[in-house]
Coordinates of C-alpha atoms (C1' of nucleotides) in Angstrom, one line a residue:
Chain M
M294 CA 0.0 0.0 0.0
L295 CA 1.2 3.5 -0.9
D296 CA 1.0 6.4 1.5
L297 CA -2.2 8.3 1.0
Q298 CA -0.7 11.7 1.2
F299 CA 2.0 10.6 -1.3
I300 CA -0.7 9.5 -3.7
C301 CA -2.5 12.7 -3.5
E302 CA 0.5 14.9 -3.8
N303 CA 2.0 13.0 -6.7
A304 CA -1.1 12.0 -8.5
D305 CA 0.4 12.4 -11.9
D306 CA 3.4 10.2 -11.2
V307 CA 1.2 7.6 -9.6
K308 CA -1.1 7.5 -12.6
Q309 CA 1.8 7.2 -14.9
N310 CA 3.2 4.4 -12.8
C311 CA 0.0 2.5 -12.8
E312 CA -0.1 2.7 -16.6
A313 CA 3.4 1.4 -16.9
R314 CA 2.5 -1.5 -14.7
G315 CA -0.7 -2.2 -16.6
V316 CA -2.9 -1.6 -13.6
T317 CA -6.2 0.3 -13.9
V318 CA -7.0 2.3 -10.8
D319 CA -9.1 5.4 -10.2
V320 CA -6.5 7.7 -8.6
D321 CA -8.9 10.6 -8.8
A322 CA -11.4 8.7 -6.7
V323 CA -8.7 8.2 -4.0
I324 CA -8.2 12.0 -3.9
R325 CA -11.9 12.7 -3.8
L326 CA -12.5 10.1 -1.1
R327 CA -9.7 11.4 1.0
E328 CA -11.1 14.9 0.9
E329 CA -14.5 13.6 1.9
R330 CA -12.9 11.6 4.7
N331 CA -10.9 14.5 6.0
K332 CA -14.0 16.7 6.1
L333 CA -15.8 14.1 8.1
V334 CA -12.9 13.7 10.5
G335 CA -12.8 17.4 11.1
E336 CA -16.5 17.6 11.7
G337 CA -16.4 14.5 14.0
D338 CA -13.5 15.9 16.0
E339 CA -15.4 19.1 16.6
L340 CA -18.6 17.3 17.6
R341 CA -16.6 15.0 19.9
R342 CA -15.1 18.0 21.5
Q343 CA -18.5 19.5 22.2
Q344 CA -19.7 16.2 23.4
K345 CA -16.9 15.9 25.9
E346 CA -17.5 19.4 27.1
T347 CA -21.2 18.8 27.6
S348 CA -20.6 15.5 29.4
S349 CA -18.0 16.9 31.7
Q350 CA -20.5 19.6 32.9
I351 CA -23.2 17.0 33.9
P352 CA -21.6 15.8 37.2
K353 CA -21.3 19.3 38.6
A354 CA -24.6 20.7 37.2
S355 CA -27.6 21.4 39.4
A356 CA -30.5 19.0 39.3
E357 CA -32.6 21.3 37.2
D358 CA -29.8 21.9 34.6
R359 CA -29.1 18.3 34.1
P360 CA -31.9 17.2 31.8
A361 CA -31.1 19.9 29.3
L362 CA -27.4 18.9 29.3
I363 CA -28.2 15.2 28.9
E364 CA -30.6 16.1 26.1
A365 CA -27.8 18.1 24.3
G366 CA -25.4 15.3 24.8
K367 CA -27.8 12.8 23.3
K368 CA -28.2 15.0 20.2
L369 CA -24.5 15.2 19.9
R370 CA -24.1 11.5 20.2
E371 CA -26.6 11.0 17.4
Q372 CA -24.8 13.4 15.1
I373 CA -21.5 11.8 15.9
S374 CA -22.8 8.3 15.2
G375 CA -24.1 9.5 11.9
I376 CA -20.8 11.0 10.9
E377 CA -18.9 7.9 12.1
A378 CA -21.1 5.6 10.0
R379 CA -20.5 7.7 6.9
Q380 CA -16.8 8.0 7.6
K381 CA -16.6 4.2 7.9
E382 CA -18.2 3.8 4.5
I383 CA -15.9 6.3 2.9
E384 CA -12.9 4.8 4.5
A385 CA -13.8 1.3 3.2
D386 CA -14.2 2.7 -0.3
L387 CA -11.0 4.6 0.0
R388 CA -9.1 1.6 1.3
A389 CA -10.4 -0.5 -1.5
E390 CA -9.1 1.9 -4.1
Q391 CA -5.9 2.7 -2.4
T392 CA -4.9 -1.0 -1.9
Q393 CA -5.1 -1.5 -5.7
I394 CA -2.5 1.0 -6.4
P395 CA 0.8 -0.8 -7.0
N396 CA 4.2 0.3 -5.5
M397 CA 6.2 2.9 -7.4
T398 CA 8.9 1.6 -9.7
H399 CA 12.7 1.8 -9.8
P400 CA 13.7 4.2 -12.6
D401 CA 15.9 1.6 -14.2
A402 CA 13.3 -1.2 -14.4
P403 CA 12.4 -1.9 -18.0
I404 CA 8.9 -0.8 -19.1
G405 CA 6.6 -3.3 -20.6
G406 CA 5.3 -6.9 -20.1
E407 CA 6.8 -10.3 -19.5
D408 CA 8.8 -10.3 -22.7
D409 CA 10.3 -6.9 -22.1
A410 CA 12.4 -8.0 -19.1
S411 CA 16.0 -7.1 -19.7
E412 CA 18.8 -9.6 -19.4
V413 CA 21.4 -8.4 -16.9
H414 CA 23.8 -11.2 -17.6
L415 CA 24.4 -14.9 -18.2
S416 CA 26.3 -17.2 -15.9
G417 CA 27.8 -20.6 -16.7
Q418 CA 27.4 -22.6 -19.8
K419 CA 24.6 -24.6 -21.3
P420 CA 25.5 -28.3 -21.0
E421 CA 26.4 -30.0 -24.3
F422 CA 24.8 -33.3 -24.9
D423 CA 25.8 -35.8 -27.7
F424 CA 22.5 -37.5 -27.2
E425 CA 18.9 -36.4 -27.0
P426 CA 18.4 -35.2 -23.4
L427 CA 15.3 -36.2 -21.6
D428 CA 13.1 -33.9 -19.6
H429 CA 12.8 -34.3 -15.8
Y430 CA 9.5 -36.2 -16.2
D431 CA 11.1 -39.0 -18.1
L432 CA 14.2 -38.9 -16.0
A433 CA 12.1 -39.2 -12.9
A434 CA 10.2 -42.1 -14.4
K435 CA 13.4 -43.8 -15.4
H436 CA 14.8 -43.7 -11.8
D437 CA 11.5 -43.9 -9.9
L438 CA 12.0 -40.5 -8.4
I439 CA 8.5 -39.0 -8.6
D440 CA 5.0 -40.6 -8.3
F441 CA 2.5 -38.5 -10.0
E442 CA -0.3 -41.1 -10.1
A443 CA -0.2 -41.4 -6.3
G444 CA -0.3 -37.6 -6.0
S445 CA -3.3 -37.4 -8.2
R446 CA -5.1 -40.2 -6.4
V447 CA -4.5 -38.7 -3.0
A448 CA -4.8 -34.9 -3.6
G449 CA -5.5 -34.4 -7.3
H450 CA -3.6 -33.1 -10.3
G451 CA -0.7 -31.0 -9.4
F452 CA 0.4 -33.0 -6.4
Y453 CA 3.2 -35.6 -6.4
Y454 CA 5.3 -37.8 -4.2
L455 CA 9.1 -37.4 -4.4
K456 CA 10.7 -40.8 -4.0
N457 CA 14.0 -42.4 -3.4
D458 CA 17.0 -40.2 -4.3
A459 CA 14.7 -37.3 -5.2
V460 CA 13.8 -37.1 -1.5
M461 CA 17.5 -36.9 -0.7
L462 CA 18.0 -34.4 -3.4
E463 CA 15.3 -32.1 -2.0
M464 CA 16.7 -32.4 1.5
A465 CA 20.2 -31.8 0.2
L466 CA 19.1 -28.6 -1.6
V467 CA 17.4 -27.4 1.6
Q468 CA 20.4 -28.2 3.7
F469 CA 22.7 -26.5 1.2
A470 CA 20.6 -23.4 1.1
L471 CA 20.2 -23.2 4.9
C472 CA 23.9 -23.6 5.5
K473 CA 24.6 -20.9 3.0
L474 CA 22.1 -18.5 4.5
R475 CA 23.3 -19.2 8.0
D476 CA 26.8 -18.3 6.9
E477 CA 25.5 -15.1 5.3
G478 CA 24.1 -14.0 8.7
F479 CA 20.4 -14.9 8.2
T480 CA 18.4 -16.1 11.2
L481 CA 17.0 -19.5 10.2
H482 CA 13.4 -20.3 10.7
T483 CA 10.9 -23.0 10.0
T484 CA 7.5 -21.3 9.7
P485 CA 3.8 -21.9 9.9
D486 CA 2.3 -23.2 6.7
L487 CA -0.9 -21.4 7.5
A488 CA -1.4 -17.7 8.1
R489 CA -4.2 -15.3 8.8
D490 CA -5.8 -13.5 5.9
S491 CA -4.8 -10.2 7.4
V492 CA -1.2 -11.2 7.1
L493 CA -1.6 -12.5 3.5
E494 CA -3.2 -9.2 2.6
G495 CA -0.4 -7.2 4.3
I496 CA 2.1 -9.0 2.1
G497 CA 0.0 -8.3 -0.9
F498 CA -2.0 -11.4 -1.6
N499 CA -5.7 -11.6 -2.0
P500 CA -6.6 -14.8 -0.1
R501 CA -10.3 -15.1 -1.2
G502 CA -10.8 -13.2 -4.4
D503 CA -11.9 -14.7 -7.7
E504 CA -8.4 -15.0 -9.1
T505 CA -6.8 -16.0 -5.9
Q506 CA -3.7 -18.2 -5.9
I507 CA -4.4 -19.1 -2.3
Y508 CA -6.1 -22.1 -0.7
S509 CA -8.1 -20.9 2.3
V510 CA -9.5 -22.8 5.1
N511 CA -13.3 -22.8 5.6
D512 CA -14.8 -21.3 8.7
S513 CA -11.6 -19.6 9.6
D514 CA -9.5 -16.7 8.7
L515 CA -6.6 -18.9 7.8
S516 CA -5.0 -19.7 4.5
L517 CA -2.2 -22.0 3.3
V518 CA 0.8 -19.9 2.6
A519 CA 2.0 -19.5 -1.0
T520 CA 5.5 -18.7 0.2
A521 CA 7.3 -18.1 3.5
E522 CA 7.6 -14.5 2.5
I523 CA 4.1 -14.3 4.0
T524 CA 5.1 -15.7 7.4
L525 CA 8.5 -14.2 7.6
G526 CA 7.2 -10.7 6.9
G527 CA 4.1 -11.3 9.0
A528 CA 6.4 -12.3 11.9
L529 CA 7.0 -8.7 12.9
K530 CA 3.5 -7.4 12.1
D531 CA 2.6 -4.3 14.3
Q532 CA 6.1 -4.2 15.7
T533 CA 8.3 -1.1 16.1
L534 CA 12.0 -2.0 15.6
D535 CA 15.1 -0.1 16.6
V536 CA 16.9 1.2 13.5
K537 CA 20.2 0.1 15.1
D538 CA 19.0 -3.5 14.9
L539 CA 18.4 -3.2 11.1
P540 CA 18.8 -4.8 8.7
L541 CA 17.2 -8.0 10.0
K542 CA 17.8 -10.9 7.8
F543 CA 15.4 -13.9 8.1
A544 CA 15.5 -17.2 6.3
G545 CA 12.5 -19.5 6.3
L546 CA 11.8 -23.1 5.2
S547 CA 8.2 -23.8 4.4
H548 CA 5.8 -25.6 2.1
C549 CA 4.2 -23.4 -0.5
F550 CA 0.7 -24.0 -1.7
R551 CA -0.7 -22.4 -4.9
T552 CA -4.0 -23.1 -6.6
E553 CA -2.6 -22.0 -10.0
A554 CA -6.1 -20.9 -10.9
G555 CA -6.1 -19.7 -14.5
A556 CA -2.9 -21.6 -15.3
H557 CA -4.8 -24.7 -16.7
G558 CA -4.1 -25.5 -20.3
R559 CA -0.5 -24.5 -20.0
K560 CA 2.1 -27.2 -20.2
T561 CA 1.7 -29.1 -17.0
R562 CA 3.9 -32.2 -17.4
G563 CA 6.2 -32.7 -14.5
I564 CA 6.8 -30.6 -11.4
Y565 CA 7.3 -27.2 -13.0
R566 CA 3.9 -25.9 -12.0
V567 CA 2.5 -27.7 -9.0
H568 CA 0.1 -27.0 -6.1
Q569 CA 2.7 -27.7 -3.4
F570 CA 6.4 -27.4 -3.1
T571 CA 9.1 -26.8 -0.6
K572 CA 11.1 -23.6 -0.5
V573 CA 13.8 -21.8 1.4
E574 CA 13.1 -18.1 1.4
M575 CA 15.1 -15.0 2.3
F576 CA 13.4 -12.0 3.9
A577 CA 14.9 -8.7 5.1
F578 CA 13.7 -5.7 7.0
T579 CA 15.9 -2.6 6.4
G580 CA 15.9 1.0 7.4
P581 CA 13.5 3.3 5.6
D582 CA 15.6 4.5 2.7
L583 CA 16.4 3.2 -0.7
E584 CA 20.1 3.3 -0.3
Q585 CA 19.8 0.6 2.4
S586 CA 17.1 -1.5 0.8
N587 CA 18.8 -1.4 -2.6
A588 CA 22.0 -2.5 -1.1
V589 CA 20.3 -5.5 0.6
H590 CA 18.5 -6.2 -2.6
A591 CA 21.8 -6.5 -4.4
D592 CA 23.0 -8.8 -1.7
I593 CA 20.1 -11.1 -2.0
V594 CA 20.6 -11.4 -5.7
R595 CA 24.3 -12.1 -5.1
I596 CA 23.4 -14.9 -2.8
E597 CA 20.9 -16.4 -5.2
E598 CA 23.5 -16.3 -7.9
E599 CA 26.1 -17.9 -5.7
I600 CA 23.7 -20.7 -4.9
F601 CA 23.1 -21.5 -8.5
Q602 CA 26.8 -21.1 -9.4
A603 CA 27.7 -23.5 -6.7
L604 CA 25.1 -26.0 -8.1
G605 CA 26.9 -25.6 -11.4
L606 CA 23.8 -24.5 -13.3
H607 CA 23.7 -22.1 -16.2
Y608 CA 21.2 -19.3 -15.7
R609 CA 20.4 -15.8 -16.8
L610 CA 19.6 -12.9 -14.5
I611 CA 16.8 -10.7 -15.6
D612 CA 15.5 -7.4 -14.5
T613 CA 11.7 -7.8 -14.5
A614 CA 9.6 -5.4 -16.5
T615 CA 7.1 -3.0 -15.0
G616 CA 4.0 -5.0 -16.1
D617 CA 5.3 -8.2 -14.4
L618 CA 6.2 -6.7 -11.0
G619 CA 3.0 -7.4 -9.2
G620 CA 1.7 -5.0 -6.6
P621 CA 4.3 -4.8 -3.9
A622 CA 7.6 -4.9 -5.7
Y623 CA 9.6 -1.7 -6.5
R624 CA 12.1 -3.8 -8.4
K625 CA 12.5 -7.5 -9.1
F626 CA 15.3 -9.6 -10.4
D627 CA 14.6 -13.2 -11.4
L628 CA 17.1 -16.0 -12.0
E629 CA 16.1 -18.3 -14.9
A630 CA 18.0 -21.5 -15.0
W631 CA 18.6 -23.4 -18.2
M632 CA 16.3 -26.5 -18.4
P633 CA 17.4 -28.7 -21.3
G634 CA 14.2 -30.7 -21.3
R635 CA 11.9 -27.8 -21.2
G636 CA 10.0 -26.8 -24.3
D637 CA 11.6 -27.6 -27.7
G638 CA 15.3 -28.1 -27.2
G639 CA 15.4 -26.5 -23.8
S640 CA 14.5 -23.2 -22.4
Y641 CA 15.1 -21.0 -19.4
G642 CA 12.7 -21.5 -16.4
E643 CA 12.3 -19.2 -13.5
V644 CA 13.9 -20.6 -10.4
T645 CA 14.2 -17.5 -8.1
S646 CA 12.8 -14.1 -7.6
A647 CA 14.2 -11.2 -5.5
S648 CA 12.1 -8.2 -4.8
N649 CA 12.6 -4.9 -3.0
C650 CA 9.1 -3.9 -1.8
T651 CA 10.3 -0.7 -0.1
D652 CA 7.7 0.3 2.5
Y653 CA 4.7 -1.0 0.6
Q654 CA 4.3 -4.2 2.7
A655 CA 5.5 -2.6 5.9
R656 CA 2.7 0.1 5.7
R657 CA 0.0 -2.5 5.6
L658 CA 1.6 -4.8 8.1
N659 CA 2.4 -1.8 10.3
I660 CA 6.1 -2.5 10.8
R661 CA 7.9 0.6 11.8
C662 CA 11.3 1.6 13.1
K663 CA 12.5 4.3 15.3
S664 CA 15.8 5.8 16.2
A665 CA 17.0 7.6 19.3
E666 CA 17.9 10.7 17.3
K667 CA 14.7 11.2 15.4
K668 CA 11.2 11.8 16.8
G669 CA 8.4 9.5 15.6
T670 CA 8.6 6.4 13.6
Q671 CA 8.9 5.4 9.9
F672 CA 8.0 2.3 8.0
V673 CA 10.8 -0.2 7.4
H674 CA 11.6 -1.5 3.9
T675 CA 11.1 -5.2 3.2
L676 CA 12.7 -7.5 0.7
N677 CA 12.3 -11.1 -0.2
G678 CA 14.1 -13.6 -2.4
T679 CA 14.2 -17.3 -3.2
A680 CA 17.2 -19.2 -2.0
I681 CA 16.0 -22.6 -3.2
S682 CA 12.6 -23.5 -4.6
C683 CA 12.8 -27.2 -4.6
A684 CA 10.6 -28.4 -7.4
R685 CA 12.2 -26.1 -9.9
A686 CA 15.7 -26.6 -8.6
I687 CA 15.2 -30.4 -8.9
I688 CA 14.1 -30.0 -12.5
A689 CA 17.3 -28.0 -13.3
V690 CA 19.6 -30.5 -11.6
L691 CA 18.0 -33.6 -13.1
E692 CA 18.0 -32.2 -16.6
N693 CA 21.4 -30.5 -16.6
Y694 CA 23.2 -33.4 -15.0
Q695 CA 21.9 -36.3 -17.0
Q696 CA 24.3 -38.5 -18.9
K697 CA 24.2 -40.6 -22.0
D698 CA 23.6 -43.8 -20.0
G699 CA 20.6 -42.1 -18.3
S700 CA 22.2 -41.7 -15.0
I701 CA 22.3 -38.3 -13.2
V702 CA 25.4 -36.9 -11.7
V703 CA 24.8 -35.3 -8.3
P704 CA 26.2 -31.8 -8.1
E705 CA 29.3 -31.8 -5.9
V706 CA 28.0 -29.5 -3.2
L707 CA 25.0 -31.7 -2.7
R708 CA 26.8 -35.0 -2.4
P709 CA 27.4 -34.8 1.4
W710 CA 23.6 -34.9 1.9
V711 CA 22.6 -37.1 -1.0
G712 CA 25.2 -39.6 0.0
K713 CA 26.2 -40.6 -3.5
D714 CA 27.8 -39.2 -6.6
V715 CA 25.5 -40.5 -9.2
I716 CA 21.8 -41.3 -9.3
G717 CA 21.0 -44.5 -11.3
Chain F
rG163 C1' -11.5 -30.7 24.4
rG164 C1' -12.9 -29.2 29.9
rA165 C1' -12.1 -25.7 34.2
rG166 C1' -10.0 -21.2 35.9
rA167 C1' -7.0 -16.5 35.7
rG168 C1' -5.5 -12.5 32.8
rG169 C1' -4.2 -8.9 28.5
rU170 C1' -3.2 -1.0 30.8
rG171 C1' 2.7 3.4 28.4
rG172 C1' 9.9 0.4 27.1
rC173 C1' 9.1 -2.9 31.6
rA174 C1' 6.7 -3.6 36.3
rG175 C1' 2.1 -2.2 38.2
rA176 C1' -2.4 1.0 40.1
rG177 C1' -7.0 2.2 38.3
rU178 C1' -14.5 -1.1 38.4
rG179 C1' -18.8 4.7 35.1
rG180 C1' -17.4 11.4 35.0
rC181 C1' -11.9 15.7 37.3
rC182 C1' -8.0 9.1 33.5
rG183 C1' -3.9 9.6 28.0
rA184 C1' -4.0 7.2 32.6
rA185 C1' -1.0 7.1 39.7
rU186 C1' 3.6 5.0 41.4
rG187 C1' 8.3 2.5 40.7
rC188 C1' 12.1 1.1 37.3
rA189 C1' 14.5 2.1 32.8
rC190 C1' 15.8 6.2 29.5
rC191 C1' 17.2 11.6 28.2
rG192 C1' 18.7 16.7 29.9
rG193 C1' 20.3 19.6 34.2
rU194 C1' 22.2 20.7 39.4
rC195 C1' 25.8 18.8 42.7
rU196 C1' 30.9 16.1 42.2
rU197 C1' 38.0 16.1 40.2
rG198 C1' 35.1 12.0 37.8
rA199 C1' 31.3 8.4 38.8
rA200 C1' 27.5 6.9 42.1
rA201 C1' 23.8 8.7 45.3
rA202 C1' 20.4 12.8 45.9
rC203 C1' 17.5 16.5 43.8
rC204 C1' 15.0 19.2 39.5
rG205 C1' 12.9 18.7 34.6
rG206 C1' 11.6 15.7 30.4
rC207 C1' 10.0 11.0 28.6
rG208 C1' 4.0 7.1 23.8
rU209 C1' 1.8 6.7 18.7
rA210 C1' -1.2 8.7 14.9
rG211 C1' -4.2 12.6 12.7
rG212 C1' -5.5 17.9 12.7
rG213 C1' -3.6 22.8 14.0
rU214 C1' 0.7 26.6 14.3
rC215 C1' 6.4 30.0 11.5
rA216 C1' 7.0 27.5 16.2
rA217 C1' 4.0 26.7 20.3
rA218 C1' -0.5 26.6 22.7
rC219 C1' -4.5 23.7 21.6
rC220 C1' -8.1 19.8 19.5
rU221 C1' -9.2 14.4 18.2
rA222 C1' -8.2 9.1 18.5
rC223 C1' -5.8 5.0 20.9
rC224 C1' -5.7 1.0 27.9
rG225 C1' -5.6 -7.0 23.2
rU226 C1' -9.4 -6.6 18.5
rG227 C1' -14.3 -5.6 16.9
rG228 C1' -19.3 -4.4 18.2
rG229 C1' -22.9 -2.7 22.0
rU230 C1' -25.1 0.1 26.5
rU231 C1' -24.7 5.4 28.4
rC232 C1' -25.1 12.4 28.1
rA233 C1' -20.2 10.1 29.6
rA234 C1' -16.4 3.6 29.1
rA235 C1' -9.6 1.4 30.6
rU236 C1' -13.9 0.6 33.9
rC237 C1' -20.5 -2.3 32.2
rC238 C1' -22.4 -6.1 28.2
rC239 C1' -21.4 -9.4 23.8
rA240 C1' -18.1 -11.8 20.2
rC241 C1' -13.3 -12.8 18.7
rC242 C1' -7.8 -13.1 19.3
rC243 C1' -3.8 -14.0 22.5
rU244 C1' -1.2 -15.5 27.2
rC245 C1' -0.8 -18.3 31.7
rU246 C1' -2.4 -22.4 35.3
rC247 C1' -4.8 -27.2 36.1
rC248 C1' -7.2 -31.6 33.9
rG249 C1' -7.9 -34.8 29.7
rC250 C1' -6.0 -36.4 24.9
rC251 C1' -1.9 -36.8 21.5
rA252 C1' 3.0 -36.9 17.2

RNA sequence: GGAGAGGUGGCAGAGUGGCCGAAUGCACCGGUCUUGAAAACCGGCGUAGGGUCAAACCUACCGUGGGUUCAAAUCCCACCCUCUCCGCCA
């Protein structure tokens, strides 16, 4: 959520930004509703003042003055109730509009849609095969690594069982990522896999809308999380932090659940797009200025790159275009790993995503910071990034490390946890 | 799941209808005193919105949301959370 005053004082910039991001919002309505609300607040404050004054006279008033004062107080109460009711309506409308406005955008982010992302650089080499490489689906079948039928039987399409060395591979990826993040100064967490809707909304998800990506639990205000970003960011909801403790760097291991509504009909073979996966996520709270959050953002991207470099995978780093940023991100970098079995002759597939959300999430989650020097508080900046998203990382490893005889070499950094050099 | 207790400022803790945005203590900041420190004493010490050159001042906030009342931290209802005991359980 953007600051209301900022929206109204920079309406043209905000409108332009919405357009670049492909979001249709009525900024003028926000301005109008804010004015209406402010007027009501002013009137309400004045009536409340009169009400208090009247009430305070009653205890010391004589018996004959009392009825008139009580009557006056009653009238004031009615007026105040009327104003409060209208104010509530206006504020609901205002909030509904305001929350649809996306974050502002980094000036260097490319403008456009998914295809307009700019490639920052490439790393590593595409593997050369002197045979026709299989995709991860066939490789998994060959080595009995994933049971899709059982997944479908038990939970439906989009669910799966990892089996045998795939289990070890997933655990190894998790271990590798957690060790890396611990060494980078992150505080490690396992997190709840459910969260309150208010937390989901604070992070920027719509738990129960028509196009929701979220599974919600009936008769409760809980939903299954789509990422630990939700629970890591929500962990400090309503807290005021001391700036000298910032930045705070959290890492979280969680399951992620996504309905993938609207994604049907796309290529669904394998575990590229599934309803549940395991992920190690980074999250950071920084001081309230871009210099700090941009620096941490660069650091998060660096860590993601180092993880994929250590895994020996070829990838490209892209700077996501405005239309693909979503609501909260000010800037977003994705890592797309080379997947030899994807599409026709291989293609890049998104494996990580790192966003600087500036104060957009913090405002709605009410996460502030204060310093001894300055009076008052400010909203922190929040950032998030993927360390390892297991399903996608497994695809990349299986497909890139396959050999002519069908076996799969285990990347060296994972061997201590997988316990073998070669699968199959 | 059953029974009970409770959620008040950074912390502790008073406050059961009006003079309470809230006593007191601790912590913290500034000052006096001191060679320095401690102690003692004096003053300050929440967040948000409005207002002002700046103040004064006004409004809201005592877990959250409703309600009763001229008036709510205080009474009523619902929910959330914490603690204790019992039961159950990986």
